[in-house]
């Protein structure tokens, strides 16, 4: 099926973290640990534009279904929205408390989902940048109070806290 490389695109100076085709398949976008986003012409392999707008590694990129907007997620805890014809982001979404691993548009392009190392998925209204919902799975020991419990090592307490337990004196 694929017996040869069709094109090699060179230009990033660090690992490429994510790529996305435009809906019309004419353009490819790549994001990298070099904090850059590159827009490529698929037919020629030429880099059409290099964009810089995050302060850390960019982890994820997605095209809107209409192909006019890009979303990027980064280790700077931010999601940025870009018009394809612009060299800077038009919106920065900053409610995550840890780095953003993934971004994805809804099929109608009205909602953007971002998944973060902070263990949340945030749903954003693209037109306003407003966070519509925060999704988070309950952890096994969510809100279990371990204050005053004896016989636990510091490591065991840390593990329980990572699984949702809290340590509050009443």
Tab-separated table of N, CA and C in Angstrom:
chain	number	residue	atom	x	y	z
A	1	UNK	N	0.832	-1.172	0.000
A	1	UNK	CA	0.000	0.000	0.000
A	1	UNK	C	0.886	1.247	0.000
A	2	UNK	N	1.679	1.436	1.047
A	2	UNK	CA	2.638	2.544	1.093
A	2	UNK	C	4.022	1.929	1.005
A	3	UNK	N	4.624	1.995	-0.166
A	3	UNK	CA	5.929	1.377	-0.333
A	3	UNK	C	7.051	2.389	-0.487
A	4	UNK	N	6.707	3.677	-0.390
A	4	UNK	CA	7.748	4.689	-0.456
A	4	UNK	C	7.295	5.950	0.266
A	5	UNK	N	8.273	6.714	0.700
A	5	UNK	CA	8.003	7.991	1.347
A	5	UNK	C	7.625	9.006	0.271
A	6	UNK	N	6.509	9.663	0.431
A	6	UNK	CA	6.046	10.638	-0.552
A	6	UNK	C	6.714	12.001	-0.382
A	7	UNK	N	7.043	12.345	0.846
A	7	UNK	CA	7.573	13.669	1.119
A	7	UNK	C	8.244	13.661	2.489
A	8	UNK	N	9.335	14.341	2.623
A	8	UNK	CA	9.960	14.558	3.926
A	8	UNK	C	9.956	16.052	4.188
A	9	UNK	N	9.367	16.443	5.291
A	9	UNK	CA	9.262	17.850	5.643
A	9	UNK	C	10.258	18.138	6.753
A	10	UNK	N	11.208	18.987	6.491
A	10	UNK	CA	12.241	19.330	7.462
A	10	UNK	C	12.102	20.785	7.872
A	11	UNK	N	12.345	21.051	9.150
A	11	UNK	CA	12.294	22.440	9.587
A	11	UNK	C	12.238	22.625	11.085
A	12	UNK	N	11.699	21.655	11.802
A	12	UNK	CA	11.657	21.780	13.261
A	12	UNK	C	13.028	21.432	13.847
A	13	UNK	N	13.320	21.996	15.015
A	13	UNK	CA	14.593	21.731	15.681
A	13	UNK	C	14.434	20.858	16.922
A	14	UNK	N	13.235	20.335	17.147
A	14	UNK	CA	12.966	19.448	18.277
A	14	UNK	C	11.913	18.450	17.799
A	15	UNK	N	11.547	17.516	18.653
A	15	UNK	CA	10.566	16.498	18.297
A	15	UNK	C	9.282	17.138	17.797
A	16	UNK	N	8.712	16.543	16.797
A	16	UNK	CA	7.382	16.933	16.360
A	16	UNK	C	6.398	16.198	17.255
A	17	UNK	N	5.522	16.950	17.903
A	17	UNK	CA	4.616	16.393	18.907
A	17	UNK	C	3.247	16.025	18.344
A	18	UNK	N	2.806	16.749	17.292
A	18	UNK	CA	1.473	16.503	16.745
A	18	UNK	C	1.398	17.099	15.340
A	19	UNK	N	0.547	16.488	14.510
A	19	UNK	CA	0.305	16.994	13.161
A	19	UNK	C	-1.191	16.919	12.875
A	20	UNK	N	-1.644	17.752	11.936
A	20	UNK	CA	-3.052	17.718	11.542
A	20	UNK	C	-3.177	18.166	10.093
A	21	UNK	N	-3.971	17.430	9.330
A	21	UNK	CA	-4.302	17.825	7.968
A	21	UNK	C	-5.464	18.808	7.996
A	22	UNK	N	-5.446	19.754	7.073
A	22	UNK	CA	-6.606	20.619	6.875
A	22	UNK	C	-7.729	19.773	6.282
A	23	UNK	N	-8.984	20.193	6.458
A	23	UNK	CA	-10.101	19.413	5.901
A	23	UNK	C	-10.004	19.196	4.392
A	24	UNK	N	-9.409	20.149	3.663
A	24	UNK	CA	-9.279	19.975	2.215
A	24	UNK	C	-8.027	19.186	1.823
A	25	UNK	N	-7.232	18.785	2.796
A	25	UNK	CA	-6.025	17.964	2.643
A	25	UNK	C	-4.903	18.644	1.846
A	26	UNK	N	-5.004	19.950	1.679
A	26	UNK	CA	-3.975	20.694	0.946
A	26	UNK	C	-2.857	21.184	1.856
A	27	UNK	N	-3.152	21.257	3.159
A	27	UNK	CA	-2.229	21.833	4.128
A	27	UNK	C	-2.034	20.869	5.290
A	28	UNK	N	-0.834	20.839	5.802
A	28	UNK	CA	-0.506	20.056	6.990
A	28	UNK	C	0.099	21.013	7.996
A	29	UNK	N	-0.261	20.858	9.254
A	29	UNK	CA	0.321	21.668	10.322
A	29	UNK	C	1.065	20.739	11.264
A	30	UNK	N	2.250	21.162	11.677
A	30	UNK	CA	3.031	20.398	12.652
A	30	UNK	C	3.383	21.307	13.821
A	31	UNK	N	3.419	20.728	15.021
A	31	UNK	CA	3.845	21.456	16.220
A	31	UNK	C	4.935	20.659	16.898
A	32	UNK	N	5.778	21.378	17.634
A	32	UNK	CA	6.998	20.747	18.099
A	32	UNK	C	7.411	21.243	19.482
A	33	UNK	N	8.389	20.527	20.017
A	33	UNK	CA	9.028	20.956	21.250
A	33	UNK	C	9.846	22.223	21.073
A	34	UNK	N	10.072	22.647	19.841
A	34	UNK	CA	10.804	23.898	19.597
A	34	UNK	C	9.899	25.123	19.739
A	35	UNK	N	8.651	24.906	20.210
A	35	UNK	CA	7.665	25.949	20.468
A	35	UNK	C	7.117	26.586	19.195
A	36	UNK	N	7.341	25.932	18.072
A	36	UNK	CA	6.909	26.469	16.791
A	36	UNK	C	5.780	25.628	16.195
A	37	UNK	N	4.944	26.311	15.415
A	37	UNK	CA	3.942	25.653	14.602
A	37	UNK	C	4.300	25.975	13.153
A	38	UNK	N	4.345	24.945	12.325
A	38	UNK	CA	4.682	25.136	10.915
A	38	UNK	C	3.508	24.690	10.061
A	39	UNK	N	3.209	25.498	9.056
A	39	UNK	CA	2.134	25.208	8.117
A	39	UNK	C	2.799	24.846	6.790
A	40	UNK	N	2.459	23.670	6.272
A	40	UNK	CA	3.116	23.098	5.091
A	40	UNK	C	2.139	22.942	3.935
A	41	UNK	N	2.613	23.166	2.728
A	41	UNK	CA	1.881	22.842	1.518
A	41	UNK	C	2.135	21.360	1.230
A	42	UNK	N	1.084	20.564	1.228
A	42	UNK	CA	1.237	19.120	1.076
A	42	UNK	C	1.808	18.762	-0.297
A	43	UNK	N	1.373	19.433	-1.324
A	43	UNK	CA	1.803	19.088	-2.686
A	43	UNK	C	3.283	19.360	-2.919
A	44	UNK	N	3.770	20.470	-2.388
A	44	UNK	CA	5.158	20.864	-2.666
A	44	UNK	C	6.123	20.547	-1.531
A	45	UNK	N	5.596	20.364	-0.317
A	45	UNK	CA	6.458	20.164	0.844
A	45	UNK	C	7.052	21.449	1.374
A	46	UNK	N	6.651	22.578	0.817
A	46	UNK	CA	7.182	23.879	1.224
A	46	UNK	C	6.525	24.346	2.522
A	47	UNK	N	7.354	24.893	3.428
A	47	UNK	CA	6.828	25.499	4.646
A	47	UNK	C	6.270	26.866	4.273
A	48	UNK	N	4.966	27.035	4.458
A	48	UNK	CA	4.297	28.281	4.097
A	48	UNK	C	4.409	29.340	5.178
A	49	UNK	N	4.461	28.877	6.443
A	49	UNK	CA	4.480	29.824	7.550
A	49	UNK	C	4.994	29.134	8.795
A	50	UNK	N	5.733	29.872	9.616
A	50	UNK	CA	6.169	29.411	10.926
A	50	UNK	C	5.597	30.364	11.960
A	51	UNK	N	4.884	29.816	12.936
A	51	UNK	CA	4.230	30.626	13.955
A	51	UNK	C	4.803	30.308	15.325
A	52	UNK	N	4.955	31.343	16.123
A	52	UNK	CA	5.507	31.231	17.474
A	52	UNK	C	4.569	31.981	18.404
A	53	UNK	N	3.983	31.281	19.361
A	53	UNK	CA	3.057	31.965	20.251
A	53	UNK	C	2.917	31.315	21.612
A	54	UNK	N	3.618	30.222	21.829
A	54	UNK	CA	3.598	29.551	23.126
A	54	UNK	C	4.962	29.724	23.778
A	55	UNK	N	4.986	29.707	25.090
A	55	UNK	CA	6.245	29.855	25.821
A	55	UNK	C	6.908	28.534	26.157
A	56	UNK	N	6.285	27.431	25.764
A	56	UNK	CA	6.815	26.095	26.060
A	56	UNK	C	6.519	25.183	24.869
A	57	UNK	N	6.894	23.910	25.024
A	57	UNK	CA	6.625	22.931	23.966
A	57	UNK	C	5.147	22.912	23.616
A	58	UNK	N	4.860	22.830	22.322
A	58	UNK	CA	3.482	22.674	21.864
A	58	UNK	C	3.228	21.175	21.738
A	59	UNK	N	2.167	20.705	22.353
A	59	UNK	CA	1.868	19.285	22.410
A	59	UNK	C	0.837	18.814	21.405
A	60	UNK	N	-0.081	19.696	20.993
A	60	UNK	CA	-1.192	19.229	20.179
A	60	UNK	C	-1.676	20.330	19.248
A	61	UNK	N	-2.216	19.911	18.107
A	61	UNK	CA	-2.785	20.857	17.148
A	61	UNK	C	-4.008	20.218	16.494
A	62	UNK	N	-4.998	21.053	16.167
A	62	UNK	CA	-6.200	20.573	15.476
A	62	UNK	C	-6.715	21.667	14.554
A	63	UNK	N	-7.237	21.245	13.416
A	63	UNK	CA	-7.923	22.132	12.481
A	63	UNK	C	-9.404	22.141	12.802
A	64	UNK	N	-10.042	23.299	12.680
A	64	UNK	CA	-11.493	23.358	12.752
A	64	UNK	C	-12.062	22.675	11.508
A	65	UNK	N	-13.298	22.181	11.581
A	65	UNK	CA	-13.881	21.486	10.428
A	65	UNK	C	-13.956	22.335	9.156
A	66	UNK	N	-14.074	23.652	9.298
A	66	UNK	CA	-14.123	24.502	8.105
A	66	UNK	C	-12.733	24.905	7.614
A	67	UNK	N	-11.703	24.518	8.341
A	67	UNK	CA	-10.330	24.757	7.917
A	67	UNK	C	-9.817	26.169	8.117
A	68	UNK	N	-10.551	27.022	8.823
A	68	UNK	CA	-10.124	28.412	8.987
A	68	UNK	C	-9.432	28.693	10.311
A	69	UNK	N	-9.576	27.792	11.268
A	69	UNK	CA	-9.047	28.010	12.615
A	69	UNK	C	-8.188	26.836	13.030
A	70	UNK	N	-7.108	27.145	13.728
A	70	UNK	CA	-6.260	26.138	14.345
A	70	UNK	C	-6.323	26.299	15.853
A	71	UNK	N	-6.230	25.192	16.564
A	71	UNK	CA	-6.108	25.222	18.023
A	71	UNK	C	-4.817	24.508	18.384
A	72	UNK	N	-4.087	25.068	19.342
A	72	UNK	CA	-2.872	24.426	19.836
A	72	UNK	C	-2.938	24.331	21.351
A	73	UNK	N	-2.346	23.265	21.879
A	73	UNK	CA	-2.233	23.078	23.323
A	73	UNK	C	-0.778	22.897	23.674
A	74	UNK	N	-0.368	23.457	24.818
A	74	UNK	CA	1.053	23.521	25.128
A	74	UNK	C	1.357	23.221	26.588
A	75	UNK	N	2.643	23.053	26.846
A	75	UNK	CA	3.121	22.875	28.213
A	75	UNK	C	3.097	24.175	29.010
A	76	UNK	N	2.698	25.285	28.384
A	76	UNK	CA	2.517	26.530	29.131
A	76	UNK	C	1.102	26.615	29.728
A	77	UNK	N	0.380	25.478	29.722
A	77	UNK	CA	-0.962	25.322	30.295
A	77	UNK	C	-2.033	26.045	29.497
A	78	UNK	N	-1.717	26.519	28.319
A	78	UNK	CA	-2.659	27.313	27.542
A	78	UNK	C	-3.101	26.603	26.262
A	79	UNK	N	-4.295	26.978	25.839
A	79	UNK	CA	-4.821	26.628	24.533
A	79	UNK	C	-4.868	27.934	23.751
A	80	UNK	N	-4.378	27.893	22.530
A	80	UNK	CA	-4.430	29.089	21.701
A	80	UNK	C	-5.205	28.790	20.425
A	81	UNK	N	-5.986	29.799	20.010
A	81	UNK	CA	-6.750	29.718	18.766
A	81	UNK	C	-6.130	30.679	17.765
A	82	UNK	N	-5.977	30.203	16.533
A	82	UNK	CA	-5.318	30.953	15.470
A	82	UNK	C	-6.210	30.964	14.241
A	83	UNK	N	-6.318	32.119	13.580
A	83	UNK	CA	-6.887	32.153	12.238
A	83	UNK	C	-5.781	31.694	11.300
A	84	UNK	N	-6.113	30.896	10.339
A	84	UNK	CA	-5.105	30.332	9.444
A	84	UNK	C	-4.323	31.416	8.695
A	85	UNK	N	-4.950	32.547	8.460
A	85	UNK	CA	-4.277	33.610	7.711
A	85	UNK	C	-3.582	34.640	8.606
A	86	UNK	N	-3.389	34.316	9.887
A	86	UNK	CA	-2.774	35.256	10.821
A	86	UNK	C	-1.492	34.677	11.384
A	87	UNK	N	-0.610	35.527	11.834
A	87	UNK	CA	0.663	35.050	12.382
A	87	UNK	C	0.691	35.090	13.907
A	88	UNK	N	-0.443	35.365	14.540
A	88	UNK	CA	-0.491	35.377	15.996
A	88	UNK	C	-1.850	34.842	16.457
A	89	UNK	N	-1.915	34.305	17.684
A	89	UNK	CA	-3.187	33.753	18.152
A	89	UNK	C	-4.196	34.873	18.412
A	90	UNK	N	-5.459	34.602	18.129
A	90	UNK	CA	-6.493	35.603	18.397
A	90	UNK	C	-7.161	35.374	19.742
A	91	UNK	N	-6.923	34.220	20.344
A	91	UNK	CA	-7.520	33.925	21.647
A	91	UNK	C	-6.595	32.986	22.401
A	92	UNK	N	-6.425	33.248	23.697
A	92	UNK	CA	-5.651	32.369	24.567
A	92	UNK	C	-6.553	31.941	25.708
A	93	UNK	N	-6.703	30.643	25.881
A	93	UNK	CA	-7.570	30.066	26.912
A	93	UNK	C	-6.681	29.521	28.013
A	94	UNK	N	-6.815	30.049	29.228
A	94	UNK	CA	-5.848	29.777	30.290
A	94	UNK	C	-6.446	29.201	31.576
A	95	UNK	N	-7.394	28.347	31.531
A	95	UNK	CA	-7.968	27.821	32.774
A	95	UNK	C	-7.366	26.498	33.230
A	96	UNK	N	-6.577	25.850	32.403
A	96	UNK	CA	-5.918	24.615	32.845
A	96	UNK	C	-4.813	24.963	33.843
A	97	UNK	N	-4.561	24.050	34.774
A	97	UNK	CA	-3.520	24.273	35.784
A	97	UNK	C	-2.269	23.436	35.532
A	98	UNK	N	-2.263	22.699	34.433
A	98	UNK	CA	-1.083	21.930	34.037
A	98	UNK	C	-1.107	21.859	32.515
A	99	UNK	N	-0.079	21.264	31.926
A	99	UNK	CA	0.045	21.344	30.476
A	99	UNK	C	-1.052	20.617	29.726
A	100	UNK	N	-1.322	21.161	28.538
A	100	UNK	CA	-2.408	20.673	27.691
A	100	UNK	C	-1.845	19.610	26.749
A	101	UNK	N	-2.402	18.420	26.836
A	101	UNK	CA	-1.925	17.282	26.052
A	101	UNK	C	-2.595	17.161	24.689
A	102	UNK	N	-3.863	17.580	24.590
A	102	UNK	CA	-4.608	17.322	23.367
A	102	UNK	C	-5.705	18.365	23.182
A	103	UNK	N	-5.979	18.690	21.917
A	103	UNK	CA	-7.093	19.570	21.557
A	103	UNK	C	-7.863	18.941	20.404
A	104	UNK	N	-9.189	19.173	20.372
A	104	UNK	CA	-10.026	18.625	19.298
A	104	UNK	C	-11.276	19.479	19.148
A	105	UNK	N	-11.651	19.746	17.904
A	105	UNK	CA	-12.877	20.475	17.612
A	105	UNK	C	-14.050	19.506	17.509
A	106	UNK	N	-15.230	19.985	17.876
A	106	UNK	CA	-16.453	19.223	17.640
A	106	UNK	C	-16.729	19.225	16.134
A	107	UNK	N	-17.530	18.286	15.638
A	107	UNK	CA	-17.798	18.226	14.195
A	107	UNK	C	-18.380	19.517	13.605
A	108	UNK	N	-19.132	20.285	14.402
A	108	UNK	CA	-19.686	21.538	13.881
A	108	UNK	C	-18.740	22.729	14.062
A	109	UNK	N	-17.600	22.521	14.733
A	109	UNK	CA	-16.610	23.565	14.918
A	109	UNK	C	-16.958	24.605	15.961
A	110	UNK	N	-18.076	24.446	16.645
A	110	UNK	CA	-18.506	25.440	17.626
A	110	UNK	C	-17.877	25.241	19.000
A	111	UNK	N	-17.419	24.009	19.272
A	111	UNK	CA	-16.868	23.676	20.584
A	111	UNK	C	-15.481	23.080	20.404
A	112	UNK	N	-14.595	23.446	21.313
A	112	UNK	CA	-13.249	22.891	21.341
A	112	UNK	C	-13.080	22.149	22.658
A	113	UNK	N	-12.509	20.961	22.605
A	113	UNK	CA	-12.187	20.214	23.819
A	113	UNK	C	-10.677	20.253	24.006
A	114	UNK	N	-10.253	20.426	25.261
A	114	UNK	CA	-8.825	20.370	25.579
A	114	UNK	C	-8.640	19.440	26.766
A	115	UNK	N	-7.654	18.570	26.658
A	115	UNK	CA	-7.354	17.611	27.717
A	115	UNK	C	-6.006	17.968	28.314
A	116	UNK	N	-5.935	17.964	29.637
A	116	UNK	CA	-4.732	18.439	30.320
A	116	UNK	C	-4.187	17.420	31.302
A	117	UNK	N	-2.929	17.605	31.612
A	117	UNK	CA	-2.294	16.816	32.664
A	117	UNK	C	-2.928	17.119	34.025
A	118	UNK	N	-3.714	18.195	34.117
A	118	UNK	CA	-4.416	18.507	35.368
A	118	UNK	C	-5.625	17.595	35.592
A	119	UNK	N	-5.760	16.569	34.737
A	119	UNK	CA	-6.802	15.548	34.847
A	119	UNK	C	-8.186	16.063	34.496
A	120	UNK	N	-8.255	17.133	33.709
A	120	UNK	CA	-9.549	17.644	33.288
A	120	UNK	C	-9.621	17.721	31.767
A	121	UNK	N	-10.837	17.661	31.297
A	121	UNK	CA	-11.168	17.999	29.919
A	121	UNK	C	-12.031	19.245	30.022
A	122	UNK	N	-11.659	20.276	29.290
A	122	UNK	CA	-12.449	21.507	29.282
A	122	UNK	C	-13.088	21.663	27.911
A	123	UNK	N	-14.348	22.053	27.923
A	123	UNK	CA	-15.081	22.315	26.700
A	123	UNK	C	-15.236	23.830	26.564
A	124	UNK	N	-14.804	24.368	25.434
A	124	UNK	CA	-14.762	25.814	25.195
A	124	UNK	C	-15.703	26.185	24.059
A	125	UNK	N	-16.386	27.313	24.210
A	125	UNK	CA	-17.143	27.875	23.098
A	125	UNK	C	-16.154	28.650	22.225
A	126	UNK	N	-15.978	28.221	20.991
A	126	UNK	CA	-14.964	28.794	20.117
A	126	UNK	C	-15.223	30.278	19.859
A	127	UNK	N	-16.465	30.666	19.659
A	127	UNK	CA	-16.772	32.053	19.296
A	127	UNK	C	-16.476	33.050	20.404
A	128	UNK	N	-16.520	32.605	21.671
A	128	UNK	CA	-16.325	33.536	22.798
A	128	UNK	C	-15.090	33.224	23.639
A	129	UNK	N	-14.555	32.015	23.520
A	129	UNK	CA	-13.450	31.602	24.377
A	129	UNK	C	-13.889	31.227	25.776
A	130	UNK	N	-15.184	31.151	26.015
A	130	UNK	CA	-15.729	30.830	27.333
A	130	UNK	C	-15.661	29.329	27.591
A	131	UNK	N	-15.240	28.967	28.815
A	131	UNK	CA	-15.245	27.561	29.221
A	131	UNK	C	-16.681	27.169	29.552
A	132	UNK	N	-17.210	26.197	28.822
A	132	UNK	CA	-18.596	25.756	28.985
A	132	UNK	C	-18.747	24.686	30.051
A	133	UNK	N	-17.724	23.837	30.184
A	133	UNK	CA	-17.815	22.721	31.133
A	133	UNK	C	-16.416	22.197	31.439
A	134	UNK	N	-16.288	21.637	32.632
A	134	UNK	CA	-15.056	20.963	33.040
A	134	UNK	C	-15.436	19.530	33.368
A	135	UNK	N	-14.810	18.590	32.674
A	135	UNK	CA	-15.086	17.174	32.887
A	135	UNK	C	-13.914	16.560	33.632
A	136	UNK	N	-14.234	15.833	34.679
A	136	UNK	CA	-13.182	15.165	35.451
A	136	UNK	C	-13.784	13.910	36.071
A	137	UNK	N	-13.119	12.804	35.856
A	137	UNK	CA	-13.576	11.547	36.445
A	137	UNK	C	-13.248	11.544	37.935
A	138	UNK	N	-14.175	11.023	38.712
A	138	UNK	CA	-13.885	10.870	40.133
A	138	UNK	C	-12.745	9.888	40.304
A	139	UNK	N	-11.866	10.220	41.222
A	139	UNK	CA	-10.772	9.310	41.535
A	139	UNK	C	-11.258	8.340	42.613
A	140	UNK	N	-10.596	7.187	42.785
A	140	UNK	CA	-11.116	6.140	43.681
A	140	UNK	C	-11.344	6.573	45.127
A	141	UNK	N	-10.546	7.518	45.626
A	141	UNK	CA	-10.670	7.935	47.019
A	141	UNK	C	-11.065	9.407	47.119
A	142	UNK	N	-11.836	9.894	46.141
A	142	UNK	CA	-12.229	11.292	46.071
A	142	UNK	C	-12.868	11.755	47.380
A	143	UNK	N	-12.265	12.793	47.979
A	143	UNK	CA	-12.753	13.469	49.194
A	143	UNK	C	-12.703	12.616	50.457
A	144	UNK	N	-12.073	11.456	50.414
A	144	UNK	CA	-11.919	10.637	51.621
A	144	UNK	C	-10.955	11.353	52.558
A	145	UNK	N	-11.397	11.604	53.786
A	145	UNK	CA	-10.568	12.321	54.754
A	145	UNK	C	-9.646	11.341	55.470
A	146	UNK	N	-8.337	11.532	55.286
A	146	UNK	CA	-7.368	10.635	55.924
A	146	UNK	C	-6.668	11.307	57.104
A	147	UNK	N	-7.178	12.469	57.541
A	147	UNK	CA	-6.590	13.144	58.703
A	147	UNK	C	-6.752	12.273	59.942
A	148	UNK	N	-5.701	12.128	60.706
A	148	UNK	CA	-5.746	11.378	61.954
A	148	UNK	C	-5.646	9.873	61.791
A	149	UNK	N	-5.584	9.380	60.587
A	149	UNK	CA	-5.438	7.942	60.386
A	149	UNK	C	-3.995	7.571	60.703
A	150	UNK	N	-3.825	6.568	61.536
A	150	UNK	CA	-2.480	6.152	61.937
A	150	UNK	C	-2.053	4.929	61.147
A	151	UNK	N	-0.747	4.707	61.132
A	151	UNK	CA	-0.204	3.527	60.487
A	151	UNK	C	0.113	3.713	59.010
A	152	UNK	N	-0.109	4.900	58.462
A	152	UNK	CA	0.210	5.152	57.057
A	152	UNK	C	1.577	5.813	56.947
A	153	UNK	N	2.351	5.350	56.025
A	153	UNK	CA	3.633	6.012	55.753
A	153	UNK	C	3.366	7.274	54.936
A	154	UNK	N	4.372	8.144	54.836
A	154	UNK	CA	4.230	9.345	54.013
A	154	UNK	C	3.957	8.981	52.557
A	155	UNK	N	4.603	7.917	52.083
A	155	UNK	CA	4.394	7.477	50.700
A	155	UNK	C	2.958	6.997	50.489
A	156	UNK	N	2.413	6.281	51.450
A	156	UNK	CA	1.030	5.811	51.339
A	156	UNK	C	0.049	6.985	51.355
A	157	UNK	N	0.318	7.976	52.232
A	157	UNK	CA	-0.535	9.165	52.254
A	157	UNK	C	-0.475	9.900	50.917
A	158	UNK	N	0.716	10.023	50.367
A	158	UNK	CA	0.876	10.707	49.073
A	158	UNK	C	0.110	9.977	47.972
A	159	UNK	N	0.147	8.662	48.000
A	159	UNK	CA	-0.585	7.871	47.012
A	159	UNK	C	-2.084	8.076	47.162
A	160	UNK	N	-2.580	8.022	48.402
A	160	UNK	CA	-4.011	8.236	48.623
A	160	UNK	C	-4.443	9.636	48.183
A	161	UNK	N	-3.617	10.640	48.435
A	161	UNK	CA	-3.931	12.009	48.000
A	161	UNK	C	-3.956	12.102	46.479
A	162	UNK	N	-3.032	11.401	45.828
A	162	UNK	CA	-3.019	11.395	44.362
A	162	UNK	C	-4.280	10.737	43.804
A	163	UNK	N	-4.896	9.873	44.598
A	163	UNK	CA	-6.129	9.194	44.193
A	163	UNK	C	-7.373	9.905	44.697
A	164	UNK	N	-7.191	11.131	45.243
A	164	UNK	CA	-8.345	11.949	45.608
A	164	UNK	C	-8.566	12.165	47.081
A	165	UNK	N	-7.844	11.485	47.946
A	165	UNK	CA	-8.050	11.661	49.389
A	165	UNK	C	-7.582	13.057	49.813
A	166	UNK	N	-8.129	13.528	50.893
A	166	UNK	CA	-7.748	14.821	51.461
A	166	UNK	C	-7.317	14.614	52.900
A	167	UNK	N	-6.612	15.586	53.417
A	167	UNK	CA	-6.149	15.504	54.811
A	167	UNK	C	-6.516	16.809	55.500
A	168	UNK	N	-7.735	16.841	56.068
A	168	UNK	CA	-8.231	18.036	56.756
A	168	UNK	C	-8.613	17.665	58.168
A	169	UNK	N	-8.148	18.440	59.119
A	169	UNK	CA	-8.561	18.243	60.507
A	169	UNK	C	-9.935	18.864	60.696
A	170	UNK	N	-10.764	18.180	61.448
A	170	UNK	CA	-12.145	18.688	61.661
A	170	UNK	C	-12.187	19.597	62.847
